[in-house]
mmCIF file of C-alpha atoms in Angstrom:
data_model
loop_
_atom_site.group_PDB
_atom_site.id
_atom_site.type_symbol
_atom_site.label_atom_id
_atom_site.label_comp_id
_atom_site.label_asym_id
_atom_site.label_seq_id
_atom_site.Cartn_x
_atom_site.Cartn_y
_atom_site.Cartn_z
ATOM 1 C CA UNK A 656 108.329 200.944 166.995
ATOM 2 C CA UNK A 657 109.180 198.039 164.703
ATOM 3 C CA UNK A 658 111.339 195.231 166.076
ATOM 4 C CA UNK A 659 114.717 195.025 164.354
ATOM 5 C CA UNK A 660 113.911 191.577 162.944
ATOM 6 C CA UNK A 661 110.799 193.030 161.266
ATOM 7 C CA UNK A 662 112.947 195.624 159.474
ATOM 8 C CA UNK A 663 115.400 192.876 158.522
ATOM 9 C CA UNK A 664 112.490 190.829 157.192
ATOM 10 C CA UNK A 665 111.235 193.687 155.006
ATOM 11 C CA UNK A 666 114.763 194.084 153.565
ATOM 12 C CA UNK A 667 114.908 190.308 153.065
ATOM 13 C CA UNK A 668 111.564 190.259 151.204
ATOM 14 C CA UNK A 669 112.849 192.935 148.823
ATOM 15 C CA UNK A 670 116.279 191.303 148.326
ATOM 16 C CA UNK A 671 114.614 187.956 147.585
ATOM 17 C CA UNK A 672 112.095 189.656 145.264
ATOM 18 C CA UNK A 673 109.310 188.094 147.311
ATOM 19 C CA UNK A 674 107.867 191.618 147.645
ATOM 20 C CA UNK A 675 107.628 193.697 144.493
ATOM 21 C CA UNK A 676 106.149 197.084 143.677
ATOM 22 C CA UNK A 677 104.572 197.896 140.304
ATOM 23 C CA UNK A 678 101.224 197.055 138.673
ATOM 24 C CA UNK A 679 99.794 193.636 139.444
ATOM 25 C CA UNK A 680 96.429 191.967 138.952
ATOM 26 C CA UNK A 681 95.773 189.661 141.894
ATOM 27 C CA UNK A 682 93.882 186.371 141.791
ATOM 28 C CA UNK A 683 90.952 188.259 143.320
ATOM 29 C CA UNK A 684 90.934 190.579 140.286
ATOM 30 C CA UNK A 685 92.111 193.550 142.345
ATOM 31 C CA UNK A 686 94.723 195.777 140.700
ATOM 32 C CA UNK A 687 97.479 196.163 143.284
ATOM 33 C CA UNK A 688 100.612 198.368 143.434
ATOM 34 C CA UNK A 689 102.477 195.593 145.262
ATOM 35 C CA UNK A 690 102.767 191.829 145.049
ATOM 36 C CA UNK A 691 103.906 189.239 147.566
ATOM 37 C CA UNK A 692 105.184 185.872 146.333
ATOM 38 C CA UNK A 693 106.587 183.531 148.978
ATOM 39 C CA UNK A 694 107.551 181.146 146.176
ATOM 40 C CA UNK A 695 110.542 183.449 145.571
ATOM 41 C CA UNK A 696 112.415 181.899 148.538
ATOM 42 C CA UNK A 697 114.252 179.084 146.783
ATOM 43 C CA UNK A 698 117.895 178.877 147.902
ATOM 44 C CA UNK A 699 119.223 177.186 151.010
ATOM 45 C CA UNK A 700 120.283 180.460 152.658
ATOM 46 C CA UNK A 701 116.964 182.146 151.841
ATOM 47 C CA UNK A 702 114.997 179.252 153.311
ATOM 48 C CA UNK A 703 117.181 179.159 156.415
ATOM 49 C CA UNK A 704 116.634 182.885 156.990
ATOM 50 C CA UNK A 705 112.900 182.578 156.291
ATOM 51 C CA UNK A 706 112.640 179.893 158.968
ATOM 52 C CA UNK A 707 114.499 182.123 161.444
ATOM 53 C CA UNK A 708 112.151 185.063 160.821
ATOM 54 C CA UNK A 709 109.085 182.861 161.329
ATOM 55 C CA UNK A 710 110.600 181.297 164.459
ATOM 56 C CA UNK A 711 111.352 184.715 165.978
ATOM 57 C CA UNK A 712 107.876 186.042 165.182
ATOM 58 C CA UNK A 713 106.206 182.913 166.607
ATOM 59 C CA UNK A 714 108.342 183.057 169.755
ATOM 60 C CA UNK A 715 107.498 186.755 170.107
ATOM 61 C CA UNK A 716 103.756 186.210 169.698
ATOM 62 C CA UNK A 717 103.077 182.747 171.145
ATOM 63 C CA UNK A 718 106.099 181.953 173.336
ATOM 64 C CA UNK A 719 107.146 178.310 173.659
ATOM 65 C CA UNK A 720 103.684 177.109 174.523
ATOM 66 C CA UNK A 721 103.095 174.755 171.570
ATOM 67 C CA UNK A 722 104.158 171.368 170.195
ATOM 68 C CA UNK A 723 103.467 171.256 166.444
ATOM 69 C CA UNK A 724 103.825 173.564 163.444
ATOM 70 C CA UNK A 725 101.200 172.786 160.818
ATOM 71 C CA UNK A 726 101.865 173.996 157.254
ATOM 72 C CA UNK A 727 99.002 173.528 154.768
ATOM 73 C CA UNK A 728 99.999 171.904 151.459
ATOM 74 C CA UNK A 729 101.717 172.899 149.331
ATOM 75 C CA UNK A 730 103.345 176.220 150.172
ATOM 76 C CA UNK A 731 103.064 175.702 153.920
ATOM 77 C CA UNK A 732 105.134 172.498 153.839
ATOM 78 C CA UNK A 733 108.639 173.983 153.348
ATOM 79 C CA UNK A 734 107.776 176.889 155.664
ATOM 80 C CA UNK A 735 106.807 174.497 158.487
ATOM 81 C CA UNK A 736 109.969 172.417 157.939
ATOM 82 C CA UNK A 737 112.446 175.333 157.946
ATOM 83 C CA UNK A 738 110.698 177.018 160.900
ATOM 84 C CA UNK A 739 110.819 173.834 163.013
ATOM 85 C CA UNK A 740 114.561 173.564 162.265
ATOM 86 C CA UNK A 741 115.115 177.255 163.097
ATOM 87 C CA UNK A 742 113.135 176.931 166.340
ATOM 88 C CA UNK A 743 115.441 174.133 167.450
ATOM 89 C CA UNK A 744 118.537 176.229 166.632
ATOM 90 C CA UNK A 745 117.334 179.522 168.130
ATOM 91 C CA UNK A 746 115.389 178.362 171.182
ATOM 92 C CA UNK A 747 116.683 174.831 171.775
ATOM 93 C CA UNK A 748 113.138 173.487 171.699
ATOM 94 C CA UNK A 749 112.027 170.522 169.629
ATOM 95 C CA UNK A 750 108.878 171.333 167.665
ATOM 96 C CA UNK A 751 107.311 168.717 165.411
ATOM 97 C CA UNK A 752 106.094 169.574 161.935
ATOM 98 C CA UNK A 753 102.948 168.323 160.227
ATOM 99 C CA UNK A 754 101.325 169.030 156.860
ATOM 100 C CA UNK A 755 98.319 167.723 155.017
ATOM 101 C CA UNK A 756 98.408 165.880 151.714
ATOM 102 C CA UNK A 757 96.236 167.052 148.848
ATOM 103 C CA UNK A 758 95.738 163.389 147.899
ATOM 104 C CA UNK A 759 95.518 160.696 150.561
ATOM 105 C CA UNK A 760 98.283 158.070 150.416
ATOM 106 C CA UNK A 761 96.855 154.554 150.737
ATOM 107 C CA UNK A 762 100.048 152.462 151.078
ATOM 108 C CA UNK A 763 103.334 152.308 152.991
ATOM 109 C CA UNK A 764 104.204 153.033 156.595
ATOM 110 C CA UNK A 765 103.243 156.704 156.202
ATOM 111 C CA UNK A 766 99.855 156.216 154.562
ATOM 112 C CA UNK A 767 97.056 158.635 155.382
ATOM 113 C CA UNK A 768 96.290 162.284 154.767
ATOM 114 C CA UNK A 769 99.208 163.873 156.656
ATOM 115 C CA UNK A 770 102.971 164.294 156.251
ATOM 116 C CA UNK A 771 105.425 164.563 159.123
ATOM 117 C CA UNK A 772 104.391 164.033 162.731
ATOM 118 C CA UNK A 773 101.033 162.467 163.575
ATOM 119 C CA UNK A 774 98.741 164.818 165.474
ATOM 120 C CA UNK A 775 98.028 163.549 168.993
ATOM 121 C CA UNK A 776 95.395 164.365 171.602
ATOM 122 C CA UNK A 777 96.523 167.336 173.665
ATOM 123 C CA UNK A 778 98.858 168.760 170.986
ATOM 124 C CA UNK A 779 99.041 172.537 170.857
ATOM 125 C CA UNK A 780 99.321 173.570 167.217
ATOM 126 C CA UNK A 781 100.506 176.725 165.445
ATOM 127 C CA UNK A 782 99.254 177.009 161.861
ATOM 128 C CA UNK A 783 101.824 178.528 159.505
ATOM 129 C CA UNK A 784 101.282 180.015 156.040
ATOM 130 C CA UNK A 785 102.889 182.381 153.545
ATOM 131 C CA UNK A 786 100.256 185.079 153.110
ATOM 132 C CA UNK A 787 96.509 184.876 153.679
ATOM 133 C CA UNK A 788 94.293 186.864 151.354
ATOM 134 C CA UNK A 789 91.056 184.878 151.370
ATOM 135 C CA UNK A 790 91.382 182.331 154.185
ATOM 136 C CA UNK A 791 90.498 179.532 151.751
ATOM 137 C CA UNK A 792 93.342 177.226 152.817
ATOM 138 C CA UNK A 793 92.215 177.533 156.456
ATOM 139 C CA UNK A 794 88.692 176.466 155.408
ATOM 140 C CA UNK A 795 90.217 173.256 154.079
ATOM 141 C CA UNK A 796 92.835 172.557 156.747
ATOM 142 C CA UNK A 797 91.351 173.631 160.091
ATOM 143 C CA UNK A 798 88.646 170.908 159.975
ATOM 144 C CA UNK A 799 91.330 168.334 158.998
ATOM 145 C CA UNK A 800 93.567 169.324 161.924
ATOM 146 C CA UNK A 801 90.724 169.391 164.447
ATOM 147 C CA UNK A 802 89.365 166.124 163.064
ATOM 148 C CA UNK A 803 92.691 164.267 163.332
ATOM 149 C CA UNK A 804 92.988 164.464 167.140
ATOM 150 C CA UNK A 805 91.826 166.447 170.154
ATOM 151 C CA UNK A 806 94.225 169.342 169.538
ATOM 152 C CA UNK A 807 94.257 172.992 170.520
ATOM 153 C CA UNK A 808 95.078 175.414 167.707
ATOM 154 C CA UNK A 809 96.946 178.235 169.436
ATOM 155 C CA UNK A 810 97.155 180.510 166.425
ATOM 156 C CA UNK A 811 98.223 181.245 162.874
ATOM 157 C CA UNK A 812 101.409 182.974 161.707
ATOM 158 C CA UNK A 813 101.782 184.360 158.180
ATOM 159 C CA UNK A 814 104.648 186.357 156.690
ATOM 160 C CA UNK A 815 102.733 189.468 155.630
ATOM 161 C CA UNK A 816 99.386 190.885 156.735
ATOM 162 C CA UNK A 817 98.150 192.653 153.597
ATOM 163 C CA UNK A 818 95.495 194.384 155.775
ATOM 164 C CA UNK A 819 92.914 194.158 153.005
ATOM 165 C CA UNK A 820 89.229 193.353 153.157
ATOM 166 C CA UNK A 821 88.585 189.639 152.939
ATOM 167 C CA UNK A 822 85.049 188.433 152.290
ATOM 168 C CA UNK A 823 83.729 191.171 154.583
ATOM 169 C CA UNK A 824 85.025 194.573 155.646
ATOM 170 C CA UNK A 825 87.528 192.830 157.937
ATOM 171 C CA UNK A 826 90.966 191.578 156.969
ATOM 172 C CA UNK A 827 91.342 187.884 156.129
ATOM 173 C CA UNK A 828 93.326 187.394 159.366
ATOM 174 C CA UNK A 829 90.540 188.942 161.467
ATOM 175 C CA UNK A 830 87.942 186.842 159.646
ATOM 176 C CA UNK A 831 89.895 183.676 160.428
ATOM 177 C CA UNK A 832 90.177 184.711 164.088
ATOM 178 C CA UNK A 833 86.417 185.278 164.338
ATOM 179 C CA UNK A 834 85.504 182.153 162.389
ATOM 180 C CA UNK A 835 87.757 179.619 164.131
ATOM 181 C CA UNK A 836 88.418 181.225 167.508
ATOM 182 C CA UNK A 837 92.210 181.224 167.448
ATOM 183 C CA UNK A 838 94.682 184.087 167.324
ATOM 184 C CA UNK A 839 96.254 185.293 164.066
ATOM 185 C CA UNK A 840 99.465 187.220 163.480
ATOM 186 C CA UNK A 841 102.027 188.160 160.824
ATOM 187 C CA UNK A 842 105.781 188.683 160.899
ATOM 188 C CA UNK A 843 105.057 192.149 159.540
ATOM 189 C CA UNK A 844 101.988 194.167 158.461
ATOM 190 C CA UNK A 845 101.776 196.178 155.261
ATOM 191 C CA UNK A 846 101.490 199.527 157.081
ATOM 192 C CA UNK A 847 104.808 198.744 158.824
ATOM 193 C CA UNK A 848 106.374 197.849 155.456
ATOM 194 C CA UNK A 849 105.208 201.126 153.910
ATOM 195 C CA UNK A 850 106.365 203.219 156.870
ATOM 196 C CA UNK A 851 109.821 201.608 156.954
ATOM 197 C CA UNK A 852 110.394 201.724 153.164
ATOM 198 C CA UNK A 853 109.197 205.338 152.976
ATOM 199 C CA UNK A 854 111.781 206.256 155.642
ATOM 200 C CA UNK A 855 114.417 204.467 153.549
ATOM 201 C CA UNK A 856 113.241 206.257 150.369
ATOM 202 C CA UNK A 857 112.484 202.952 148.658
ATOM 203 C CA UNK A 858 108.858 204.099 148.348
ATOM 204 C CA UNK A 859 108.615 207.525 146.713
ATOM 205 C CA UNK A 860 105.681 209.944 146.837
ATOM 206 C CA UNK A 861 104.099 208.609 143.634
ATOM 207 C CA UNK A 862 104.138 204.990 144.838
ATOM 208 C CA UNK A 863 103.033 206.012 148.347
ATOM 209 C CA UNK A 864 100.059 207.767 146.737
ATOM 210 C CA UNK A 865 99.100 204.666 144.740
ATOM 211 C CA UNK A 866 99.365 202.459 147.837
ATOM 212 C CA UNK A 867 97.221 204.904 149.841
ATOM 213 C CA UNK A 868 94.614 204.931 147.057
ATOM 214 C CA UNK A 869 94.579 201.107 146.983
ATOM 215 C CA UNK A 870 93.912 200.981 150.734
ATOM 216 C CA UNK A 871 91.148 203.595 150.473
ATOM 217 C CA UNK A 872 89.361 201.104 148.221
ATOM 218 C CA UNK A 873 90.392 197.750 149.682
ATOM 219 C CA UNK A 874 91.730 198.435 153.168
ATOM 220 C CA UNK A 875 90.218 196.395 155.978
ATOM 221 C CA UNK A 876 88.294 197.989 158.800
ATOM 222 C CA UNK A 877 90.422 197.924 161.955
#
């Protein structure tokens, strides 16, 4: 049974046009009947709600047992900021945010390769991203985070688990878990999205058939 906030999040993705159905060619070259674009969250109210959904999912999955939210540049930066703010509002717990810079800053009080809070020995970190299809951003950022201080990465939270094969037969989230040894999770998984939107008659038989066909070809092994 889906949590109510997951259903609300699916509705929110559609309202914000972050999730669209149609014919899309993905960066990977795959032809997909749906497309997820977290760049669609642009207004103050959308960003506030996005932060609340992430905060609830993180609290649900990881509890309060962490100190820092790390959002990889660039898309992860606003997500980490709004989620840290939402966590303070919802759970009255101060979480620091940190992001990496694509280019190192070599002047000023905040010079270096990170934005936000400095990572400190003993910090427990949650990585936070929009959607992971290939795991490429983790390849770049996990070594940076682990190299900055003696931290423990507790896990990764993304908005949508597309449940597609990554580089292997596994999903990108499962590959990341195996490769780096930390937990991975999503606010909602694509099978939950399809089930909920089919119940609501947003997904009709024709679209459901195209989605099923897509997953026959590209679905990850459980």
